[in-house]
Amino acid sequence: NTSPHIPYIKQCLSLAEKSPPRPTNFRVGAVLLSRKDNDPTFTDDRILSTGYTMELAGNTHAEQCCFANYAAVHKVPDDQVGEVLPVEPGRKLVMYVTMEPCGKRLSGNAPCVQRITRTTEGGREGIHKVYFGVKEPGTFVGESEGCRMLTQAGIEWEHVGGLEKEILTVAFAGHENAEEEVRAALGKKETNVDDV
Ligand SMILES: Nc1nc(=O)c(N)c(NC[C@H](O)[C@H](O)[C@H](O)COP(=O)(O)O)[nH]1
Ligand SMILES: [Zn+2]
């Protein structure tokens, strides 16, 4: 039996496939939802927003677009999205992403971990937990900082295994030596060595 998180990671993967391939980033998909506490089969989940890399104009990330789309619907600027996210007793905000949110970006733009942690400002619960299908490969920033930064901000995170090859194949599609990079990224994780 597969983990109940898999369908959401697959939904993020479908979003990532809409992203225009570029050698300068990864193709990633994100889904933001509200989840009822103690609802193990997620029957009462409410999808709030989705996003994928470069969905919105400019050099935008999936998580960034997910928040921006929600902010637009609620008629606030992107940086005020935390103020319009729902706060409901007995429910938590959860984000699914195909790849670990970035802690640093070569472009110098605000990393997605910062956008996630900002939702918890002003005494708001904000994003409670982030689920992702792969750690960020070292292509651009080396050892990824995302998970450590989320922990530091008191935000839970969890790697949902099983779709690494699919996720990396989509993520690297715009890269020169995509296949090589996928193999390298898979090889790094002992758990996937058998399906390279
Ligand atoms: N989680 C995540 N979602 C995305 O939508 C995306 N594109 C990345 N990619 C992470 C990678 O580290 C950065 O794409 C490079 O560091 C280049 O930085 P820019 O994207 O140009 O700011 N990571
Ligand atoms: Zn990012």
XYZ file of N, CA and C and ligand atoms in Angstrom:
612
model
N 0.886 -1.222 0.000
C 0.000 0.000 0.000
C 0.893 1.232 0.000
N 0.474 2.173 -0.817
C 1.361 3.341 -0.941
C 0.961 4.390 0.112
N 1.906 5.235 0.442
C 1.681 6.297 1.423
C 0.605 7.257 0.898
N -0.273 7.779 1.774
C -1.331 8.702 1.333
C -0.771 10.020 0.793
N 0.545 10.198 0.982
C 1.157 11.431 0.452
C 1.452 11.323 -1.046
N 1.559 10.061 -1.518
C 1.980 9.874 -2.921
C 1.058 10.600 -3.916
N -0.266 10.500 -3.796
C -1.115 11.202 -4.778
C -0.827 12.706 -4.851
N -0.446 13.295 -3.718
C -0.148 14.743 -3.726
C 1.185 15.021 -4.394
N 2.154 14.130 -4.170
C 3.456 14.311 -4.838
C 3.256 14.144 -6.353
N 2.363 13.205 -6.735
C 2.078 13.015 -8.159
C 1.387 14.243 -8.747
N 0.517 14.871 -7.962
C -0.160 16.085 -8.434
C 0.889 17.187 -8.636
N 1.852 17.269 -7.726
C 2.934 18.268 -7.866
C 3.774 17.962 -9.102
N 3.990 16.674 -9.366
C 4.787 16.270 -10.536
C 4.072 16.681 -11.826
N 2.766 16.523 -11.872
C 1.997 16.952 -13.060
C 2.121 18.460 -13.250
N 2.150 19.182 -12.142
C 2.327 20.638 -12.233
C 3.730 20.957 -12.752
N 4.721 20.255 -12.216
C 6.121 20.495 -12.622
C 6.300 20.291 -14.129
N 5.532 19.351 -14.689
C 5.658 19.060 -16.137
C 5.161 20.220 -16.997
N 4.466 21.171 -16.382
C 4.002 22.330 -17.150
C 5.085 23.402 -17.222
N 6.163 23.233 -16.452
C 7.180 24.269 -16.356
C 8.079 24.261 -17.595
N 8.396 25.454 -18.150
C 9.270 25.495 -19.334
C 10.688 25.043 -18.976
N 11.245 24.063 -19.681
C 12.579 23.566 -19.349
C 13.654 24.648 -19.489
N 14.493 24.788 -18.489
C 15.594 25.764 -18.497
C 16.834 25.097 -17.918
N 18.030 25.445 -18.405
C 19.252 24.893 -17.808
C 19.587 25.560 -16.478
N 18.885 26.663 -16.188
C 19.290 27.482 -15.033
C 18.468 27.240 -13.769
N 17.531 26.296 -13.816
C 16.814 25.986 -12.571
C 16.272 24.567 -12.674
N 15.356 24.207 -11.762
C 14.707 22.893 -11.802
C 13.219 23.104 -12.080
N 12.586 22.143 -12.694
C 11.124 22.185 -12.909
C 10.469 21.503 -11.711
N 9.713 22.312 -10.982
C 9.150 21.871 -9.699
C 7.663 22.208 -9.647
N 6.900 21.432 -8.881
C 5.470 21.718 -8.699
C 5.142 21.744 -7.220
N 4.167 22.600 -6.847
C 3.799 22.754 -5.435
C 2.286 22.828 -5.263
N 1.812 22.272 -4.149
C 0.382 22.317 -3.805
C 0.263 22.754 -2.340
N -0.604 23.730 -2.095
C -0.850 24.215 -0.726
C -2.252 23.757 -0.315
N -2.372 23.133 0.857
C -3.699 22.688 1.284
C -3.904 22.871 2.790
N -5.189 22.812 3.169
C -5.579 22.867 4.582
C -6.031 21.464 4.961
N -5.496 20.952 6.066
C -5.781 19.556 6.458
C -6.361 19.522 7.870
N -7.419 18.731 8.035
C -8.058 18.603 9.349
C -7.170 17.746 10.242
N -7.010 18.139 11.512
C -6.215 17.341 12.455
C -6.842 15.951 12.583
N -5.988 14.956 12.858
C -6.458 13.580 13.100
C -7.385 13.083 11.988
N -6.974 13.330 10.756
C -7.747 12.856 9.590
C -6.784 12.003 8.753
N -6.472 10.772 9.228
C -5.373 9.976 8.652
C -5.507 9.674 7.163
N -6.747 9.644 6.652
C -6.859 9.370 5.207
C -7.105 10.655 4.422
N -6.906 11.780 5.088
C -6.934 13.089 4.397
C -8.275 13.332 3.697
N -9.357 12.754 4.246
C -10.654 12.857 3.540
C -11.174 14.288 3.503
N -10.703 15.135 4.451
C -11.275 16.477 4.523
C -10.275 17.542 4.073
N -9.280 17.129 3.266
C -8.283 18.095 2.765
C -8.950 19.147 1.887
N -8.452 20.383 1.960
C -8.947 21.435 1.061
C -7.751 22.042 0.327
N -7.711 21.893 -1.008
C -6.616 22.479 -1.788
C -6.826 23.994 -1.818
N -5.776 24.734 -1.481
C -5.891 26.201 -1.444
C -5.254 26.847 -2.671
N -4.148 26.253 -3.149
C -3.456 26.849 -4.289
C -2.438 25.877 -4.860
N -2.037 26.122 -6.106
C -0.976 25.308 -6.719
C -0.029 26.257 -7.443
N 1.149 25.749 -7.795
C 2.112 26.566 -8.535
C 3.171 25.689 -9.153
N 3.803 26.194 -10.211
C 4.935 25.465 -10.785
C 5.974 26.473 -11.243
N 7.209 26.022 -11.397
C 8.346 26.877 -11.729
C 8.060 27.695 -12.995
N 8.215 28.979 -12.891
C 8.025 29.924 -13.999
C 6.588 29.991 -14.507
N 5.651 29.554 -13.673
C 4.216 29.724 -14.037
C 3.916 31.207 -14.171
N 4.439 31.982 -13.247
C 4.246 33.431 -13.287
C 5.492 34.086 -13.871
N 5.293 35.294 -14.392
C 6.363 36.002 -15.109
C 7.624 36.104 -14.261
N 8.750 36.071 -14.934
C 10.042 36.234 -14.257
C 10.608 34.887 -13.839
N 11.685 34.965 -13.066
C 12.388 33.758 -12.644
C 11.733 33.249 -11.362
N 10.539 32.658 -11.484
C 9.743 32.338 -10.299
C 9.829 30.847 -9.962
N 9.775 30.542 -8.711
C 9.801 29.151 -8.242
C 8.384 28.640 -8.003
N 8.227 27.333 -7.961
C 6.912 26.714 -7.790
C 6.225 27.188 -6.509
N 6.953 27.166 -5.399
C 6.374 27.550 -4.111
C 5.999 29.033 -4.116
N 6.859 29.819 -4.767
C 6.652 31.268 -4.899
C 5.362 31.507 -5.686
N 5.147 30.773 -6.778
C 3.937 30.935 -7.597
C 2.704 30.461 -6.825
N 2.875 29.412 -6.062
C 1.753 28.866 -5.269
C 1.248 29.943 -4.315
N 2.177 30.605 -3.630
C 1.795 31.676 -2.698
C 1.241 32.884 -3.464
N 1.914 33.240 -4.575
C 1.508 34.426 -5.344
C 0.110 34.238 -5.911
N -0.190 33.028 -6.375
C -1.528 32.752 -6.918
C -2.588 32.938 -5.833
N -2.270 32.462 -4.636
C -3.227 32.586 -3.525
C -3.403 34.059 -3.150
N -2.277 34.787 -3.096
C -2.315 36.218 -2.741
C -3.164 36.986 -3.765
N -2.996 36.633 -5.046
C -3.734 37.348 -6.107
C -5.242 37.145 -5.940
N -5.622 35.897 -5.672
C -7.057 35.589 -5.504
C -7.621 36.389 -4.332
N -6.772 36.615 -3.312
C -7.240 37.335 -2.120
C -6.845 38.809 -2.149
N -6.440 39.251 -3.339
C -6.169 40.679 -3.588
C -5.206 41.319 -2.586
N -4.125 40.621 -2.275
C -3.047 41.224 -1.468
C -1.729 41.027 -2.220
N -0.730 41.888 -1.911
C 0.580 41.694 -2.545
C 1.193 40.364 -2.052
N 2.068 39.791 -2.866
C 2.682 38.487 -2.539
C 3.204 38.425 -1.106
N 3.856 39.520 -0.672
C 4.534 39.436 0.640
C 3.544 39.535 1.803
N 2.258 39.663 1.489
C 1.265 39.693 2.577
C 0.408 38.427 2.563
N 0.852 37.425 1.807
C 0.032 36.205 1.693
C -0.240 35.590 3.071
N 0.729 35.729 3.992
C 0.545 35.153 5.332
C -0.703 35.686 6.022
N -1.074 36.905 5.672
C -2.219 37.539 6.345
C -3.562 37.040 5.833
N -3.561 36.415 4.664
C -4.855 35.950 4.115
C -4.984 34.440 4.088
N -3.909 33.729 4.536
C -4.027 32.262 4.616
C -5.017 31.927 5.724
N -5.848 30.897 5.535
C -6.869 30.584 6.530
C -6.273 30.159 7.872
N -6.886 30.621 8.955
C -6.496 30.192 10.309
C -7.744 29.520 10.875
N -7.736 28.194 10.912
C -8.953 27.493 11.381
C -8.611 26.507 12.494
N -9.227 26.647 13.656
C -8.928 25.714 14.755
C -9.166 24.278 14.273
N -8.249 23.400 14.613
C -8.436 21.991 14.246
C -8.005 21.668 12.831
N -7.399 22.685 12.149
C -6.868 22.429 10.809
C -5.454 22.999 10.711
N -4.652 22.428 9.820
C -3.257 22.874 9.651
C -3.013 23.163 8.163
N -2.052 24.069 7.903
C -1.666 24.338 6.514
C -0.478 23.447 6.166
N -0.565 22.775 5.033
C 0.468 21.841 4.601
C 0.848 22.143 3.152
N 2.149 22.085 2.847
C 2.587 22.298 1.473
C 3.270 21.029 0.955
N 2.920 20.626 -0.253
C 3.600 19.516 -0.937
C 4.403 20.129 -2.075
N 5.657 19.664 -2.234
C 6.510 20.152 -3.325
C 7.278 18.950 -3.879
N 7.531 18.930 -5.175
C 8.304 17.800 -5.692
C 9.730 17.838 -5.147
N 10.241 19.055 -4.898
C 11.636 19.202 -4.436
C 11.704 20.045 -3.168
N 12.671 19.705 -2.349
C 12.930 20.462 -1.101
C 12.940 21.953 -1.408
N 12.209 22.773 -0.667
C 12.216 24.221 -0.901
C 13.644 24.765 -0.802
N 13.945 25.743 -1.662
C 15.312 26.276 -1.690
C 15.591 27.152 -0.482
N 16.821 27.035 0.020
C 17.258 27.877 1.139
C 18.128 29.008 0.626
N 18.586 28.838 -0.637
C 19.448 29.862 -1.248
C 19.196 29.802 -2.749
N 19.246 30.915 -3.449
C 19.036 30.925 -4.892
C 20.192 31.667 -5.556
N 20.749 31.095 -6.609
C 21.864 31.763 -7.293
C 21.469 33.177 -7.717
N 20.209 33.375 -8.055
C 19.784 34.704 -8.540
C 19.779 35.707 -7.392
N 19.801 35.200 -6.143
C 19.729 36.142 -5.019
C 18.294 36.487 -4.650
N 17.317 35.996 -5.426
C 15.904 36.249 -5.062
C 15.588 35.546 -3.751
N 14.515 36.013 -3.081
C 14.150 35.443 -1.775
C 13.916 33.936 -1.920
N 14.622 33.138 -1.118
C 14.423 31.688 -1.212
C 13.037 31.291 -0.699
N 12.568 30.145 -1.169
C 11.203 29.724 -0.816
C 11.061 29.395 0.664
N 12.166 28.929 1.291
C 12.045 28.648 2.731
C 11.672 29.943 3.453
N 12.252 31.055 3.016
C 11.952 32.351 3.658
C 10.471 32.693 3.435
N 9.969 32.416 2.224
C 8.548 32.702 1.943
C 7.652 31.826 2.825
N 8.091 30.602 3.071
C 7.303 29.685 3.906
C 7.352 30.146 5.366
N 8.553 30.470 5.858
C 8.654 30.856 7.277
C 7.929 32.179 7.534
N 7.872 33.061 6.535
C 7.202 34.344 6.750
C 5.715 34.173 7.012
N 5.153 33.029 6.606
C 3.699 32.839 6.847
C 3.422 32.637 8.340
N 4.502 32.358 9.098
C 4.289 32.101 10.539
C 4.511 33.369 11.358
N 4.736 34.489 10.677
C 4.971 35.761 11.405
C 3.654 36.299 11.976
N 3.790 37.262 12.871
C 2.591 37.934 13.399
C 1.729 36.987 14.212
N 2.418 35.991 14.806
C 1.682 35.079 15.704
C 0.743 34.145 14.975
N 0.880 34.080 13.613
C -0.016 33.180 12.874
C 0.621 31.795 12.777
N -0.208 30.766 12.750
C 0.335 29.406 12.626
C 1.091 29.255 11.309
N 0.539 29.750 10.221
C 1.195 29.641 8.912
C 1.361 28.188 8.487
N 2.379 27.976 7.630
C 2.592 26.621 7.114
C 3.105 25.737 8.255
N 2.404 24.643 8.498
C 2.769 23.760 9.607
C 3.815 22.723 9.181
N 3.657 22.177 7.955
C 4.576 21.107 7.534
C 4.730 21.106 6.018
N 5.933 20.710 5.568
C 6.233 20.634 4.137
C 6.629 19.199 3.780
N 5.989 18.623 2.775
C 6.346 17.285 2.285
C 6.978 17.473 0.903
N 8.117 16.784 0.652
C 8.758 16.915 -0.668
C 9.275 15.557 -1.130
N 9.397 15.407 -2.471
C 9.759 14.100 -3.045
C 11.246 13.868 -3.190
N 12.035 14.956 -3.300
C 13.501 14.806 -3.357
C 14.168 15.984 -2.643
N 15.348 15.699 -2.108
C 16.189 16.802 -1.591
C 16.673 17.584 -2.812
N 17.034 18.839 -2.662
C 17.551 19.594 -3.798
C 18.928 19.057 -4.210
N 19.087 18.702 -5.485
C 20.403 18.255 -5.945
C 21.417 19.395 -5.826
N 22.693 19.066 -5.814
C 23.727 20.080 -5.576
C 24.075 20.950 -6.767
N 23.381 20.772 -7.879
C 23.704 21.455 -9.144
C 24.048 22.932 -8.985
N 23.233 23.665 -8.262
C 23.404 25.132 -8.224
C 23.993 25.627 -6.914
N 23.530 25.041 -5.799
C 23.933 25.612 -4.512
C 24.683 24.622 -3.622
N 25.039 23.479 -4.197
C 25.768 22.501 -3.364
C 24.846 21.897 -2.326
N 25.387 21.636 -1.134
C 24.593 21.002 -0.083
C 23.359 21.860 0.211
N 22.137 21.274 0.105
C 20.927 22.097 0.271
C 20.723 22.467 1.742
N 20.230 23.643 1.938
C 20.007 24.208 3.291
C 18.531 24.198 3.672
N 17.646 23.909 2.720
C 16.212 24.079 2.959
C 15.689 23.415 4.226
N 15.977 22.118 4.357
C 15.422 21.376 5.511
C 15.922 21.944 6.832
N 17.234 22.244 6.866
C 17.810 22.759 8.126
C 17.121 24.079 8.492
N 16.898 24.914 7.492
C 16.289 26.229 7.751
C 14.832 26.086 8.189
N 14.129 25.108 7.612
C 12.734 24.891 8.027
C 12.713 24.461 9.498
N 13.605 23.532 9.843
C 13.667 23.052 11.242
C 13.953 24.221 12.178
N 14.919 25.053 11.762
C 15.298 26.222 12.589
C 14.083 27.131 12.819
N 13.188 27.174 11.849
C 12.009 28.058 11.954
C 10.851 27.339 12.638
N 11.099 26.093 13.042
C 10.041 25.360 13.751
C 8.988 24.791 12.826
N 9.345 24.684 11.548
C 8.387 24.127 10.576
C 8.795 22.679 10.279
N 7.831 21.762 10.382
C 8.138 20.343 10.161
C 8.299 20.071 8.671
N 9.042 19.042 8.345
C 9.192 18.643 6.932
C 9.379 17.133 6.883
N 9.086 16.571 5.721
C 9.224 15.112 5.580
C 9.478 14.759 4.124
N 10.439 13.889 3.884
C 10.712 13.401 2.529
C 9.770 12.244 2.238
N 9.025 12.339 1.132
C 8.133 11.255 0.703
C 8.853 10.494 -0.404
N 9.354 9.297 -0.113
C 10.141 8.546 -1.089
C 9.272 7.818 -2.105
N 9.941 7.335 -3.174
C 9.244 6.489 -4.153
C 9.163 7.056 -5.559
N 9.237 8.391 -5.692
C 9.098 8.985 -7.032
C 10.344 9.777 -7.432
N 11.463 9.486 -6.799
C 12.682 10.285 -7.032
C 13.067 10.340 -8.511
N 13.054 9.179 -9.173
C 13.533 9.178 -10.561
C 12.620 10.047 -11.438
N 11.308 9.902 -11.266
C 10.355 10.678 -12.068
C 10.533 12.179 -11.792
N 10.651 12.509 -10.505
C 10.759 13.916 -10.108
C 12.033 14.545 -10.676
N 13.152 13.822 -10.567
C 14.429 14.366 -11.046
C 14.455 14.457 -12.571
N 13.842 13.477 -13.239
C 13.800 13.493 -14.712
C 13.059 14.739 -15.186
N 11.952 15.065 -14.526
C 11.202 16.284 -14.883
C 12.006 17.525 -14.501
N 12.595 17.489 -13.297
C 13.298 18.678 -12.795
C 14.473 19.082 -13.687
N 15.205 18.080 -14.171
C 16.425 18.345 -14.928
C 16.175 18.477 -16.433
N 14.949 18.352 -16.890
C 14.672 18.228 -18.321
C 15.340 19.306 -19.171
N 15.508 20.507 -18.648
C 16.080 21.583 -19.464
C 17.595 21.630 -19.426
N 18.194 20.682 -18.700
C 19.653 20.737 -18.522
C 20.353 19.990 -19.643
N 21.574 20.449 -19.955
C 22.397 19.892 -21.015
C 22.529 18.380 -20.857
N 23.023 17.949 -19.724
C 23.287 16.506 -19.552
C 22.306 15.949 -18.520
N 21.022 16.145 -18.805
C 19.961 15.783 -17.849
C 20.084 14.350 -17.347
N 20.249 13.387 -18.257
C 20.276 11.982 -17.826
C 21.393 11.729 -16.841
N 22.556 12.302 -17.170
C 23.736 12.146 -16.305
C 23.435 12.736 -14.925
N 22.818 13.898 -14.920
C 22.528 14.562 -13.631
C 21.509 13.765 -12.826
N 20.527 13.174 -13.520
C 19.528 12.385 -12.791
C 20.214 11.199 -12.135
N 21.061 10.524 -12.922
C 21.765 9.334 -12.377
C 22.608 9.742 -11.180
N 23.315 10.854 -11.334
C 24.194 11.291 -10.239
C 23.369 11.602 -8.986
N 22.272 12.313 -9.184
C 21.443 12.693 -8.035
C 20.834 11.450 -7.378
N 20.458 10.455 -8.206
C 19.864 9.229 -7.638
C 20.942 8.425 -6.925
N 22.115 8.401 -7.543
C 23.199 7.584 -6.990
C 23.549 8.026 -5.589
N 23.388 9.342 -5.325
C 23.812 9.903 -4.041
C 23.000 9.303 -2.888
N 21.758 8.855 -3.245
C 20.910 8.382 -2.138
C 20.980 6.866 -2.105
N 21.526 6.296 -1.043
C 21.700 4.842 -0.983
C 20.355 4.142 -1.231
N 19.273 4.734 -0.813
C 17.985 3.998 -0.908
C 17.570 3.783 -2.370
N 18.105 4.561 -3.307
C 17.606 4.417 -4.690
C 18.594 3.687 -5.587
N 19.689 3.279 -5.017
C 20.749 2.779 -5.908
C 20.216 1.643 -6.788
N 19.228 0.872 -6.296
C 18.808 -0.298 -7.092
C 17.911 0.066 -8.273
N 17.377 1.287 -8.312
C 16.525 1.527 -9.489
C 17.126 2.566 -10.428
N 18.462 2.668 -10.413
C 19.126 3.621 -11.324
C 18.994 3.088 -12.748
N 12.278 24.049 -4.648
C 12.519 24.653 -5.861
N 11.468 25.103 -6.608
C 11.679 25.670 -7.825
O 10.706 26.054 -8.496
C 13.025 25.804 -8.326
N 13.260 26.353 -9.573
C 14.075 25.373 -7.502
N 15.374 25.572 -7.919
C 16.423 25.635 -6.894
C 17.762 26.120 -7.472
O 18.668 26.202 -6.383
C 17.648 27.516 -8.117
O 16.779 27.488 -9.193
C 19.053 27.962 -8.578
O 19.818 28.268 -7.432
C 19.001 29.188 -9.466
O 18.439 30.262 -8.748
P 17.166 30.995 -9.395
O 16.109 29.948 -9.565
O 17.662 31.561 -10.692
O 16.777 32.050 -8.389
N 13.824 24.787 -6.285
Zn 12.596 28.119 -4.321
